[in-house]
Amino acid sequence: IDVMIGLSIWPRPDPAKDELLIRVGGCSLAPGDTRNLRGDCDIMGPTTPYLVGGDLSGVVVKVGGEGASSSSSSSPSSTFKPGDRVCAMFDFRPKGGLAEYATIKRANTSHVPENLSLLEAAALPSSALAAMRCAETQMRKGDRVLVLGASGGVGTHLVQFLRKFGSSHIAGTSSDAKLLHGLGVDRVIDYRCDDWSEVKEYQGENRFDLIIDLVGSYESWRKAKSLKVLKVAGEGGGTRPSLETTVTCKCTATPT
Ligand SMILES: NC(=O)c1ccc[n+]([C@@H]2O[C@H](COP(=O)([O-])OP(=O)(O)OC[C@H]3O[C@@H](n4cnc5c(N)ncnc54)[C@H](OP(=O)(O)O)[C@@H]3O)[C@@H](O)[C@H]2O)c1
């Protein structure tokens, strides 16, 4: 992060009816946080101060609203009580994952399974959710897939979901081959010295069925278009999985 972050004392927030107050155990920062900090994105609108960090984990201190431990939904997974270990994803406006206490929307919250630490859980919310949604809606079983930017917050989850959902071959661009091989990626293309569009193994009959671009450059789109591997996906459609589903699935995914 190359922007200035100030430290300040801020009152402990009080949770609204649809919120939980948590003592923060972990917070993960994504490119969206740095874009907000730079002012490159209008998500935070005119509201200041901007309390950084929306993907976070922690322990529930207080449940907002009346009937403290119950929620409006009858699902057990949406019931939270003080002492629960939880993680939550970015709300429309982040409210201070980099603080001791934060309020989170119940609808954006999942319990943290016992086999995950709070720090590990903090890395999951929007990165894993975006990855799971992408894999579920864009990939068909047996597809050969290339992930551009596979070693990042979204990519490391995505390659595991692609494998779990039945991709027959996964290639990823990154400077960290060791990390990606450890996550089950078949071939790592180091973008610093190799151009993915020129790798012989992936020409003609062996071309990719799906290319997922997490780096976002015009160059990638131009190449994908000229190789006729481009699909118009847009938002991808489908139903967004719940955070609870994503967290559970991530915990049981076994990369091969
Ligand atoms: N994180 C989230 O919660 C989330 C959710 C939804 C959407 N998104 C969006 O998805 C995109 C990716 O997010 P992220 O969190 O995965 O980002 P990230 O953690 O910063 O990862 C960036 C990836 O891009 C690679 N990369 C960097 N420079 C490159 C270059 N010149 N050529 C090719 N690859 C390059 C990096 O590889 P090396 O490090 O190996 O060099 C790394 O794999 C962003 O636009 C983000 O806003 C993120």
Tab-separated table of C-alpha atoms and ligand atoms in Angstrom:
chain	number	residue	atom	x	y	z
A	1	ILE	CA	0.000	0.000	0.000
A	2	ASP	CA	1.530	3.264	-1.059
A	3	VAL	CA	-1.046	5.633	0.342
A	4	MET	CA	-1.216	7.214	3.761
A	5	ILE	CA	-3.288	5.603	6.459
A	6	GLY	CA	-3.832	7.519	9.683
A	7	LEU	CA	-4.274	5.991	13.130
A	8	SER	CA	-7.038	7.401	15.274
A	9	ILE	CA	-9.202	6.571	18.266
A	10	TRP	CA	-12.773	5.902	17.253
A	11	PRO	CA	-15.742	5.006	19.492
A	12	ARG	CA	-16.780	1.377	19.636
A	13	PRO	CA	-19.637	1.060	17.094
A	14	ASP	CA	-23.114	-0.043	18.114
A	15	PRO	CA	-24.680	-2.705	15.878
A	16	ALA	CA	-27.931	-1.907	14.075
A	17	LYS	CA	-30.787	-4.406	14.083
A	18	ASP	CA	-29.410	-6.356	11.129
A	19	GLU	CA	-25.799	-6.203	12.305
A	20	LEU	CA	-23.338	-7.893	14.656
A	21	LEU	CA	-20.591	-6.225	16.671
A	22	ILE	CA	-17.404	-8.291	16.526
A	23	ARG	CA	-13.981	-8.086	18.096
A	24	VAL	CA	-11.813	-8.274	14.997
A	25	GLY	CA	-9.520	-11.292	14.669
A	26	GLY	CA	-8.281	-10.755	11.121
A	27	CYS	CA	-8.752	-8.510	8.111
A	28	SER	CA	-7.725	-9.018	4.490
A	29	LEU	CA	-7.115	-6.204	2.030
A	30	ALA	CA	-7.864	-6.590	-1.667
A	31	PRO	CA	-7.244	-4.403	-4.723
A	32	GLY	CA	-10.636	-2.786	-4.081
A	33	ASP	CA	-9.363	-1.410	-0.761
A	34	THR	CA	-6.371	0.231	-2.396
A	35	ARG	CA	-8.549	1.643	-5.190
A	36	ASN	CA	-10.839	3.154	-2.558
A	37	LEU	CA	-7.901	4.587	-0.659
A	38	ARG	CA	-6.558	6.158	-3.836
A	39	GLY	CA	-9.977	7.573	-4.647
A	40	ASP	CA	-10.166	5.555	-7.881
A	41	CYS	CA	-13.553	4.135	-7.027
A	42	ASP	CA	-16.731	5.787	-5.871
A	43	ILE	CA	-17.911	3.018	-3.521
A	44	MET	CA	-17.157	5.011	-0.411
A	45	GLY	CA	-18.928	8.091	-1.723
A	46	PRO	CA	-18.476	11.331	0.176
A	47	THR	CA	-18.529	9.716	3.630
A	48	THR	CA	-15.419	10.231	5.736
A	49	PRO	CA	-13.583	9.155	7.746
A	50	TYR	CA	-13.046	6.044	5.685
A	51	LEU	CA	-12.365	3.135	8.037
A	52	VAL	CA	-10.358	0.669	5.988
A	53	GLY	CA	-11.132	-3.016	5.625
A	54	GLY	CA	-14.346	-4.855	4.807
A	55	ASP	CA	-13.329	-8.529	4.610
A	56	LEU	CA	-12.788	-9.598	8.156
A	57	SER	CA	-13.179	-12.220	10.838
A	58	GLY	CA	-13.657	-12.128	14.578
A	59	VAL	CA	-15.704	-13.109	17.577
A	60	VAL	CA	-19.280	-11.867	18.055
A	61	VAL	CA	-19.539	-9.472	21.006
A	62	LYS	CA	-23.092	-8.215	20.551
A	63	VAL	CA	-26.033	-9.020	18.301
A	64	GLY	CA	-27.951	-5.987	17.056
A	65	GLY	CA	-31.681	-5.620	17.570
A	66	GLU	CA	-34.063	-7.295	19.905
A	67	GLY	CA	-34.111	-11.032	20.634
A	68	ALA	CA	-30.349	-10.954	20.797
A	69	SER	CA	-29.428	-14.436	19.546
A	70	SER	CA	-32.066	-14.919	16.884
A	71	SER	CA	-32.105	-13.671	13.344
A	72	SER	CA	-34.953	-12.921	10.974
A	73	SER	CA	-34.227	-16.164	9.103
A	74	SER	CA	-35.034	-19.530	10.615
A	75	SER	CA	-31.915	-21.113	9.106
A	76	PRO	CA	-29.482	-22.260	11.828
A	77	SER	CA	-26.601	-20.974	9.734
A	78	SER	CA	-27.917	-17.427	9.956
A	79	THR	CA	-28.242	-17.450	13.744
A	80	PHE	CA	-25.456	-15.784	15.600
A	81	LYS	CA	-24.740	-15.326	19.294
A	82	PRO	CA	-21.984	-13.735	21.378
A	83	GLY	CA	-18.833	-15.856	21.330
A	84	ASP	CA	-19.387	-17.211	17.791
A	85	ARG	CA	-16.389	-17.150	15.469
A	86	VAL	CA	-17.457	-15.513	12.227
A	87	CYS	CA	-16.167	-14.000	9.009
A	88	ALA	CA	-17.892	-11.379	6.904
A	89	MET	CA	-17.558	-9.850	3.499
A	90	PHE	CA	-17.359	-6.343	2.216
A	91	ASP	CA	-20.519	-4.407	2.649
A	92	PHE	CA	-21.309	-1.540	0.327
A	93	ARG	CA	-19.171	0.701	2.512
A	94	PRO	CA	-16.337	-0.912	4.531
A	95	LYS	CA	-16.584	-0.134	8.216
A	96	GLY	CA	-13.228	-0.728	9.751
A	97	GLY	CA	-11.758	-4.213	9.497
A	98	LEU	CA	-8.467	-2.624	10.523
A	99	ALA	CA	-9.848	-1.698	13.941
A	100	GLU	CA	-10.362	-3.590	17.201
A	101	TYR	CA	-14.147	-3.699	16.825
A	102	ALA	CA	-16.366	-3.579	13.766
A	103	THR	CA	-20.022	-3.945	12.877
A	104	ILE	CA	-20.947	-6.378	10.129
A	105	LYS	CA	-24.201	-7.183	8.347
A	106	ARG	CA	-25.649	-10.525	9.416
A	107	ALA	CA	-26.617	-11.255	5.819
A	108	ASN	CA	-22.947	-11.016	4.791
A	109	THR	CA	-21.670	-13.201	7.620
A	110	SER	CA	-20.725	-16.855	7.945
A	111	HIS	CA	-19.683	-18.996	10.882
A	112	VAL	CA	-16.019	-20.019	10.778
A	113	PRO	CA	-15.552	-23.803	10.834
A	114	GLU	CA	-13.336	-25.209	13.594
A	115	ASN	CA	-10.577	-26.224	11.199
A	116	LEU	CA	-9.874	-22.614	10.194
A	117	SER	CA	-8.093	-19.926	12.201
A	118	LEU	CA	-9.587	-16.444	12.261
A	119	LEU	CA	-6.690	-15.190	10.164
A	120	GLU	CA	-7.310	-17.836	7.515
A	121	ALA	CA	-11.035	-17.094	7.551
A	122	ALA	CA	-10.418	-13.388	6.970
A	123	ALA	CA	-8.846	-14.240	3.603
A	124	LEU	CA	-11.981	-15.969	2.355
A	125	PRO	CA	-15.033	-13.693	2.122
A	126	SER	CA	-15.171	-11.705	-1.109
A	127	SER	CA	-12.161	-13.367	-2.757
A	128	ALA	CA	-13.465	-16.912	-2.335
A	129	LEU	CA	-17.053	-15.884	-3.069
A	130	ALA	CA	-16.057	-14.206	-6.338
A	131	ALA	CA	-13.947	-17.256	-7.227
A	132	MET	CA	-16.675	-19.760	-6.435
A	133	ARG	CA	-19.275	-17.835	-8.362
A	134	CYS	CA	-16.979	-17.564	-11.352
A	135	ALA	CA	-16.123	-21.289	-11.353
A	136	GLU	CA	-19.741	-22.347	-10.879
A	137	THR	CA	-21.232	-20.113	-13.534
A	138	GLN	CA	-18.548	-20.074	-16.227
A	139	MET	CA	-16.946	-23.517	-16.287
A	140	ARG	CA	-18.337	-26.739	-17.672
A	141	LYS	CA	-17.045	-30.063	-16.473
A	142	GLY	CA	-13.957	-31.087	-18.461
A	143	ASP	CA	-13.070	-27.537	-19.597
A	144	ARG	CA	-9.456	-26.597	-20.132
A	145	VAL	CA	-9.027	-23.308	-18.282
A	146	LEU	CA	-6.421	-20.549	-18.195
A	147	VAL	CA	-6.431	-18.147	-15.244
A	148	LEU	CA	-4.548	-14.889	-15.770
A	149	GLY	CA	-3.334	-13.692	-12.362
A	150	ALA	CA	-3.833	-17.067	-10.687
A	151	SER	CA	-1.686	-16.441	-7.609
A	152	GLY	CA	-3.721	-13.556	-6.149
A	153	GLY	CA	-6.540	-13.379	-3.626
A	154	VAL	CA	-9.190	-14.492	-6.127
A	155	GLY	CA	-6.964	-16.730	-8.259
A	156	THR	CA	-5.695	-18.976	-5.455
A	157	HIS	CA	-9.287	-19.810	-4.514
A	158	LEU	CA	-10.430	-20.008	-8.115
A	159	VAL	CA	-7.949	-22.672	-9.206
A	160	GLN	CA	-9.057	-24.886	-6.318
A	161	PHE	CA	-12.740	-24.470	-7.193
A	162	LEU	CA	-12.026	-25.153	-10.874
A	163	ARG	CA	-10.351	-28.416	-9.905
A	164	LYS	CA	-13.128	-29.345	-7.522
A	165	PHE	CA	-15.800	-28.629	-10.145
A	166	GLY	CA	-14.112	-30.827	-12.747
A	167	SER	CA	-11.726	-28.830	-14.952
A	168	SER	CA	-9.592	-31.241	-16.986
A	169	HIS	CA	-6.604	-28.900	-17.247
A	170	ILE	CA	-5.743	-25.697	-15.383
A	171	ALA	CA	-3.015	-23.285	-16.452
A	172	GLY	CA	-2.247	-20.051	-14.638
A	173	THR	CA	-0.054	-17.011	-15.198
A	174	SER	CA	2.069	-15.960	-12.250
A	175	SER	CA	5.593	-15.359	-11.048
A	176	ASP	CA	5.002	-17.877	-8.234
A	177	ALA	CA	5.053	-21.366	-9.773
A	178	LYS	CA	5.619	-23.115	-6.450
A	179	LEU	CA	2.461	-21.675	-4.902
A	180	LEU	CA	0.284	-22.600	-7.874
A	181	HIS	CA	1.660	-26.124	-8.319
A	182	GLY	CA	0.883	-26.632	-4.630
A	183	LEU	CA	-2.740	-25.680	-5.336
A	184	GLY	CA	-3.097	-28.215	-8.137
A	185	VAL	CA	-2.399	-26.033	-11.194
A	186	ASP	CA	-1.128	-28.167	-14.094
A	187	ARG	CA	1.033	-25.564	-15.804
A	188	VAL	CA	2.297	-22.194	-14.635
A	189	ILE	CA	3.242	-19.600	-17.242
A	190	ASP	CA	5.564	-16.916	-15.893
A	191	TYR	CA	4.243	-13.761	-17.544
A	192	ARG	CA	7.628	-12.056	-17.036
A	193	CYS	CA	9.283	-14.241	-19.667
A	194	ASP	CA	6.545	-16.155	-21.516
A	195	ASP	CA	3.491	-15.009	-23.418
A	196	TRP	CA	0.511	-17.316	-22.714
A	197	SER	CA	-0.907	-16.791	-26.200
A	198	GLU	CA	2.237	-18.246	-27.764
A	199	VAL	CA	2.617	-21.437	-25.707
A	200	LYS	CA	2.615	-24.225	-28.351
A	201	GLU	CA	0.886	-26.734	-26.102
A	202	TYR	CA	-2.222	-24.540	-26.132
A	203	GLN	CA	-2.582	-23.867	-29.849
A	204	GLY	CA	-5.171	-25.295	-32.259
A	205	GLU	CA	-7.070	-28.314	-30.962
A	206	ASN	CA	-5.634	-27.836	-27.491
A	207	ARG	CA	-6.757	-24.285	-27.040
A	208	PHE	CA	-8.486	-23.296	-23.833
A	209	ASP	CA	-12.235	-23.573	-23.419
A	210	LEU	CA	-12.218	-20.724	-20.937
A	211	ILE	CA	-9.854	-17.893	-20.040
A	212	ILE	CA	-10.477	-16.003	-16.819
A	213	ASP	CA	-8.689	-12.667	-16.629
A	214	LEU	CA	-8.040	-11.401	-13.105
A	215	VAL	CA	-5.386	-8.926	-14.241
A	216	GLY	CA	-7.568	-6.984	-16.596
A	217	SER	CA	-5.623	-5.667	-19.549
A	218	TYR	CA	-6.796	-4.760	-23.014
A	219	GLU	CA	-3.903	-6.826	-24.357
A	220	SER	CA	-5.358	-10.036	-22.895
A	221	TRP	CA	-8.732	-9.367	-24.480
A	222	ARG	CA	-7.153	-8.629	-27.844
A	223	LYS	CA	-5.193	-11.874	-27.789
A	224	ALA	CA	-8.112	-13.972	-26.582
A	225	LYS	CA	-10.267	-12.493	-29.352
A	226	SER	CA	-7.726	-13.172	-32.078
A	227	LEU	CA	-7.332	-16.769	-30.893
A	228	LYS	CA	-11.118	-17.149	-30.949
A	229	VAL	CA	-11.258	-18.313	-27.363
A	230	LEU	CA	-13.163	-15.297	-26.148
A	231	LYS	CA	-16.601	-15.814	-24.657
A	232	VAL	CA	-18.871	-12.993	-23.651
A	233	ALA	CA	-19.632	-13.712	-20.036
A	234	GLY	CA	-20.485	-10.409	-18.411
A	235	GLU	CA	-21.715	-10.944	-14.911
A	236	GLY	CA	-21.976	-14.653	-15.477
A	237	GLY	CA	-25.545	-15.014	-14.343
A	238	GLY	CA	-26.654	-17.752	-11.976
A	239	THR	CA	-27.398	-17.487	-8.327
A	240	ARG	CA	-24.787	-16.058	-6.062
A	241	PRO	CA	-23.688	-18.692	-3.533
A	242	SER	CA	-24.034	-17.745	0.110
A	243	LEU	CA	-20.921	-16.932	2.074
A	244	GLU	CA	-21.657	-19.862	4.375
A	245	THR	CA	-21.675	-22.231	1.383
A	246	THR	CA	-18.451	-20.760	0.088
A	247	VAL	CA	-16.603	-20.996	3.382
A	248	THR	CA	-17.682	-24.593	3.918
A	249	CYS	CA	-16.820	-25.588	0.365
A	250	LYS	CA	-13.399	-24.000	0.588
A	251	CYS	CA	-12.673	-25.929	3.736
A	252	THR	CA	-13.461	-29.252	2.144
A	253	ALA	CA	-11.914	-28.610	-1.286
A	254	THR	CA	-8.978	-30.934	-1.863
A	255	PRO	CA	-6.589	-29.768	-4.553
A	256	THR	CA	-5.015	-32.688	-6.453
B	1	LIG	N1	-10.082	-9.918	-3.725
B	1	LIG	C1	-11.388	-9.759	-3.813
B	1	LIG	O1	-12.102	-9.863	-2.831
B	1	LIG	C2	-12.021	-9.509	-5.147
B	1	LIG	C3	-13.346	-9.800	-5.314
B	1	LIG	C4	-13.931	-9.576	-6.564
B	1	LIG	C5	-13.177	-9.038	-7.587
B	1	LIG	N2	-11.868	-8.730	-7.376
B	1	LIG	C6	-11.102	-8.162	-8.491
B	1	LIG	O2	-10.382	-9.229	-9.126
B	1	LIG	C7	-9.107	-8.741	-9.560
B	1	LIG	C8	-7.997	-9.601	-8.946
B	1	LIG	O3	-8.056	-9.470	-7.522
B	1	LIG	P1	-7.031	-10.236	-6.572
B	1	LIG	O4	-7.464	-9.971	-5.174
B	1	LIG	O5	-6.888	-11.647	-6.998
B	1	LIG	O6	-5.675	-9.438	-6.907
B	1	LIG	P2	-4.203	-9.687	-6.347
B	1	LIG	O7	-4.246	-10.506	-5.094
B	1	LIG	O8	-3.518	-8.385	-6.323
B	1	LIG	O9	-3.522	-10.612	-7.475
B	1	LIG	C9	-3.050	-10.062	-8.693
B	1	LIG	C10	-2.566	-11.191	-9.632
B	1	LIG	O10	-2.130	-10.594	-10.842
B	1	LIG	C11	-0.832	-11.090	-11.182
B	1	LIG	N3	-0.108	-10.066	-11.923
B	1	LIG	C12	0.389	-8.898	-11.443
B	1	LIG	N4	0.958	-8.204	-12.463
B	1	LIG	C13	0.780	-8.938	-13.590
B	1	LIG	C14	1.142	-8.770	-14.951
B	1	LIG	N5	1.810	-7.673	-15.375
B	1	LIG	N6	0.807	-9.725	-15.845
B	1	LIG	C15	0.131	-10.849	-15.442
B	1	LIG	N7	-0.223	-11.069	-14.159
B	1	LIG	C16	0.103	-10.121	-13.248
B	1	LIG	C17	-0.189	-11.435	-9.859
B	1	LIG	O11	0.818	-12.433	-10.081
B	1	LIG	P3	2.202	-12.502	-9.234
B	1	LIG	O12	1.923	-11.946	-7.875
B	1	LIG	O13	2.571	-13.941	-9.222
B	1	LIG	O14	3.175	-11.674	-9.982
B	1	LIG	C18	-1.388	-11.997	-9.093
B	1	LIG	O15	-1.596	-13.351	-9.443
B	1	LIG	C19	-9.035	-7.263	-9.138
B	1	LIG	O16	-9.434	-6.466	-10.217
B	1	LIG	C20	-10.052	-7.177	-8.011
B	1	LIG	O17	-10.573	-5.902	-7.841
B	1	LIG	C21	-11.277	-8.993	-6.187
